């Protein structure tokens, strides 16, 4: 996620308008809009914005997993019909899990 997208996301999660966030930061609405649209805020600025929205940013370094990107690239090369077929299969699987969870909750409630 890019810094400008993170700023927009943290503002939205806080339920703030650009104007409200600008007031908290002592800047203008147009400055917030400009950053959200195409800014490249520093980590210090990201942290400042997050705190103004009631959040904190925690960073951690994790090993890069090239295999995941290889899978993304391989999926992107599939024909559209195959990508749709696989997506529908994943949706059916998730729906099956959801239904199984509902059945289990009903059994637990029934005693």
XYZ file of N, CA and C in Angstrom:
333
model
N 0.850 -1.167 0.000
C 0.000 0.000 0.000
C 0.901 1.236 0.000
N 0.557 2.190 -0.811
C 1.319 3.426 -0.886
C 0.909 4.356 0.252
N 1.804 5.248 0.606
C 1.567 6.160 1.720
C 0.317 6.998 1.573
N 0.073 7.494 0.369
C -1.125 8.322 0.172
C -2.393 7.495 0.355
N -2.360 6.238 -0.038
C -3.527 5.373 0.156
C -3.724 5.054 1.638
N -2.619 4.901 2.362
C -2.701 4.636 3.796
C -3.340 5.821 4.527
N -2.965 7.024 4.130
C -3.558 8.209 4.754
C -5.064 8.242 4.510
N -5.485 7.968 3.293
C -6.917 7.954 2.994
C -7.627 6.877 3.816
N -7.015 5.700 3.905
C -7.630 4.592 4.640
C -7.757 4.900 6.130
N -6.711 5.442 6.740
C -6.770 5.727 8.174
C -7.795 6.824 8.455
N -7.883 7.805 7.562
C -8.883 8.867 7.724
C -10.290 8.298 7.641
N -10.524 7.432 6.672
C -11.858 6.832 6.514
C -12.213 5.938 7.692
N -11.246 5.149 8.169
C -11.512 4.283 9.328
C -11.865 5.101 10.563
N -11.281 6.300 10.654
C -11.576 7.173 11.783
C -12.904 7.901 11.597
N -13.489 7.789 10.402
C -14.756 8.461 10.126
C -14.616 9.967 9.991
N -13.456 10.409 9.532
C -13.201 11.841 9.409
C -13.286 12.296 7.958
N -13.740 13.508 7.774
C -13.673 14.124 6.449
C -12.270 14.694 6.277
N -11.936 15.064 5.066
C -10.639 15.694 4.832
C -10.531 16.990 5.630
N -11.612 17.723 5.716
C -11.618 18.984 6.466
C -11.362 18.745 7.952
N -12.022 17.720 8.511
C -11.830 17.418 9.934
C -10.387 16.994 10.227
N -9.827 16.170 9.347
C -8.438 15.756 9.531
C -7.516 16.954 9.407
N -7.767 17.814 8.440
C -6.942 19.009 8.254
C -6.956 19.877 9.508
N -8.123 20.030 10.113
C -8.221 20.828 11.336
C -7.370 20.220 12.453
N -7.397 18.902 12.578
C -6.606 18.234 13.618
C -5.107 18.402 13.391
N -4.720 18.506 12.117
C -3.302 18.606 11.775
C -2.829 20.047 11.589
N -3.771 20.991 11.650
C -3.400 22.393 11.465
C -3.013 22.719 10.033
N -3.714 22.114 9.097
C -3.448 22.366 7.677
C -4.780 22.586 6.976
N -4.780 22.532 5.667
C -6.002 22.788 4.903
C -6.554 21.495 4.307
N -7.832 21.540 3.972
C -8.479 20.394 3.310
C -7.797 20.111 1.984
N -7.436 21.153 1.259
C -6.809 20.940 -0.053
C -5.444 20.252 0.096
N -4.736 20.513 1.190
C -3.454 19.842 1.417
C -3.673 18.352 1.655
N -4.714 18.022 2.417
C -5.030 16.604 2.662
C -5.423 15.932 1.348
N -6.264 16.591 0.572
C -6.693 16.032 -0.716
C -5.490 15.786 -1.624
N -4.568 16.724 -1.646
C -3.378 16.598 -2.493
C -2.530 15.401 -2.051
N -2.345 15.239 -0.745
C -1.557 14.101 -0.238
C -2.251 12.787 -0.576
N -3.571 12.723 -0.370
C -4.306 11.484 -0.651
C -4.298 11.139 -2.130
N -4.276 12.150 -2.973
C -4.346 11.915 -4.416
C -3.019 11.423 -4.980
N -1.938 12.102 -4.651
C -0.667 11.706 -5.265
C 0.539 12.053 -4.415
N 0.363 12.119 -3.118
C 1.481 12.453 -2.242
C 2.349 11.255 -1.925
N 3.543 11.540 -1.460
C 4.480 10.515 -0.992
C 4.938 10.926 0.402
N 4.058 10.763 1.395
C 4.390 11.231 2.738
C 5.521 10.421 3.362
N 6.274 11.096 4.215
C 7.337 10.413 4.954
C 6.700 9.540 6.023
N 7.494 8.656 6.583
C 7.011 7.802 7.665
C 6.596 8.654 8.865
N 7.335 9.717 9.121
C 6.987 10.607 10.233
C 5.615 11.240 9.993
N 5.348 11.671 8.765
C 4.050 12.288 8.451
C 2.935 11.241 8.534
N 3.180 10.031 8.053
C 2.191 8.960 8.154
C 1.825 8.704 9.612
N 2.836 8.653 10.460
C 2.613 8.421 11.881
C 1.814 9.562 12.497
N 2.134 10.787 12.134
C 1.425 11.968 12.640
C -0.053 11.928 12.238
N -0.319 11.591 10.991
C -1.699 11.515 10.507
C -2.446 10.390 11.218
N -1.811 9.233 11.340
C -2.452 8.101 12.017
C -2.816 8.466 13.446
N -1.917 9.119 14.152
C -2.182 9.516 15.529
C -3.311 10.540 15.602
N -3.375 11.453 14.647
C -4.457 12.434 14.612
C -5.805 11.748 14.396
N -5.769 10.568 13.793
C -6.990 9.791 13.541
C -7.265 8.771 14.643
N -6.400 8.732 15.657
C -6.606 7.797 16.759
C -5.983 6.432 16.537
N -5.040 6.336 15.626
C -4.372 5.074 15.326
C -2.874 5.219 15.518
N -2.186 4.097 15.497
C -0.735 4.078 15.528
C -0.279 3.143 14.422
N 0.889 3.385 13.898
C 1.437 2.546 12.834
C 2.555 1.693 13.426
N 2.462 0.400 13.219
C 3.506 -0.524 13.642
C 4.084 -1.166 12.393
N 5.376 -1.080 12.257
C 6.053 -1.676 11.107
C 6.811 -2.910 11.543
N 6.903 -3.858 10.649
C 7.734 -5.026 10.899
C 8.306 -5.491 9.577
N 9.489 -5.998 9.648
C 10.148 -6.523 8.462
C 9.913 -8.021 8.405
N 9.469 -8.483 7.255
C 9.243 -9.907 7.053
C 9.974 -10.320 5.779
N 10.398 -11.556 5.717
C 11.097 -12.005 4.508
C 10.194 -11.876 3.268
N 10.789 -11.454 2.193
C 10.067 -11.352 0.927
C 9.780 -12.747 0.404
N 8.562 -12.978 -0.039
C 8.173 -14.287 -0.549
C 7.919 -14.178 -2.047
N 8.937 -14.472 -2.826
C 8.831 -14.376 -4.282
C 7.820 -15.365 -4.837
N 7.576 -16.454 -4.110
C 6.637 -17.474 -4.587
C 5.230 -16.894 -4.723
N 4.833 -16.042 -3.777
C 3.505 -15.435 -3.861
C 3.365 -14.613 -5.136
N 4.398 -13.811 -5.455
C 4.328 -12.995 -6.667
C 4.344 -13.876 -7.912
N 5.050 -14.977 -7.849
C 5.036 -15.900 -8.979
C 3.644 -16.440 -9.224
N 2.934 -16.740 -8.134
C 1.564 -17.229 -8.273
C 0.643 -16.146 -8.820
N 0.831 -14.927 -8.372
C 0.024 -13.810 -8.875
C 0.251 -13.653 -10.377
N 1.502 -13.691 -10.790
C 1.823 -13.554 -12.217
C 1.240 -14.706 -13.026
N 1.343 -15.924 -12.491
C 0.804 -17.092 -13.199
C -0.711 -16.962 -13.348
N -1.396 -16.520 -12.293
C -2.846 -16.345 -12.378
C -3.217 -15.257 -13.376
N -2.425 -14.205 -13.440
C -2.711 -13.115 -14.366
C -2.592 -13.572 -15.819
N -1.791 -14.605 -16.057
C -1.603 -15.098 -17.420
C -2.689 -16.085 -17.850
N -3.522 -16.525 -16.910
C -4.605 -17.447 -17.252
C -5.666 -16.736 -18.075
N -6.386 -17.491 -18.902
C -7.512 -16.885 -19.619
C -8.562 -16.394 -18.615
N -9.288 -15.371 -18.988
C -10.292 -14.777 -18.100
C -11.288 -15.822 -17.609
N -11.707 -16.734 -18.481
C -12.687 -17.750 -18.099
C -12.163 -18.629 -16.969
N -10.863 -18.972 -17.028
C -10.265 -19.809 -15.988
C -10.167 -19.051 -14.672
N -9.810 -17.764 -14.740
C -9.748 -16.965 -13.508
C -11.126 -16.869 -12.866
N -12.162 -16.681 -13.689
C -13.535 -16.624 -13.168
C -13.914 -17.966 -12.555
N -13.603 -19.066 -13.241
C -13.932 -20.398 -12.726
C -13.278 -20.630 -11.365
N -12.014 -20.273 -11.244
C -11.305 -20.456 -9.975
C -11.883 -19.555 -8.879
N -12.225 -18.344 -9.249
C -12.810 -17.421 -8.266
C -14.148 -17.936 -7.762
N -14.959 -18.441 -8.671
C -16.250 -18.991 -8.258
C -16.070 -20.209 -7.365
N -15.057 -21.010 -7.644
C -14.768 -22.156 -6.789
C -14.376 -21.706 -5.385
N -13.577 -20.657 -5.281
C -13.179 -20.135 -3.972
C -14.391 -19.575 -3.237
N -15.285 -18.925 -3.968
C -16.503 -18.389 -3.352
C -17.366 -19.527 -2.823
N -17.517 -20.604 -3.609
C -18.299 -21.755 -3.156
C -17.685 -22.381 -1.905
N -16.360 -22.474 -1.879
C -15.681 -23.028 -0.714
C -15.929 -22.155 0.518
N -15.783 -20.844 0.369
C -16.019 -19.931 1.492
C -17.464 -20.013 1.962
N -18.389 -20.119 1.038
C -19.809 -20.232 1.403
C -20.061 -21.535 2.152
N -19.409 -22.611 1.752
C -19.535 -23.876 2.462
C -19.023 -23.771 3.891
N -17.895 -23.084 4.074
C -17.376 -22.860 5.426
C -18.355 -22.037 6.258
N -18.911 -21.001 5.646
C -19.866 -20.154 6.360
C -21.075 -20.960 6.803
N -21.610 -21.774 5.904
C -22.780 -22.597 6.226
C -22.455 -23.624 7.311
N -21.277 -24.224 7.235
C -20.878 -25.195 8.257
C -20.777 -24.509 9.619
N -20.252 -23.299 9.653
C -20.172 -22.551 10.902
C -21.541 -22.231 11.456
N -22.476 -21.873 10.576
C -23.851 -21.598 11.011
C -24.492 -22.853 11.594
N -24.306 -23.996 10.915
C -24.879 -25.245 11.429
C -24.308 -25.580 12.806
N -23.003 -25.392 12.962
C -22.369 -25.683 14.248
C -22.899 -24.752 15.332
N -23.041 -23.477 15.031
C -23.565 -22.543 16.033
C -24.984 -22.914 16.446
N -25.793 -23.353 15.479
C -27.168 -23.773 15.811
C -27.165 -24.985 16.729
N -26.261 -25.946 16.440
C -26.177 -27.142 17.289
C -25.734 -26.775 18.695
N -24.779 -25.884 18.823
C -24.272 -25.495 20.134
C -25.381 -24.786 20.914
N -26.123 -23.906 20.244
C -27.235 -23.203 20.915
C -28.335 -24.166 21.340
N -28.579 -25.182 20.501
C -29.636 -26.140 20.809
C -29.240 -27.034 21.981
N -27.967 -27.114 22.227
C -27.518 -27.815 23.415
C -27.164 -29.205 23.203
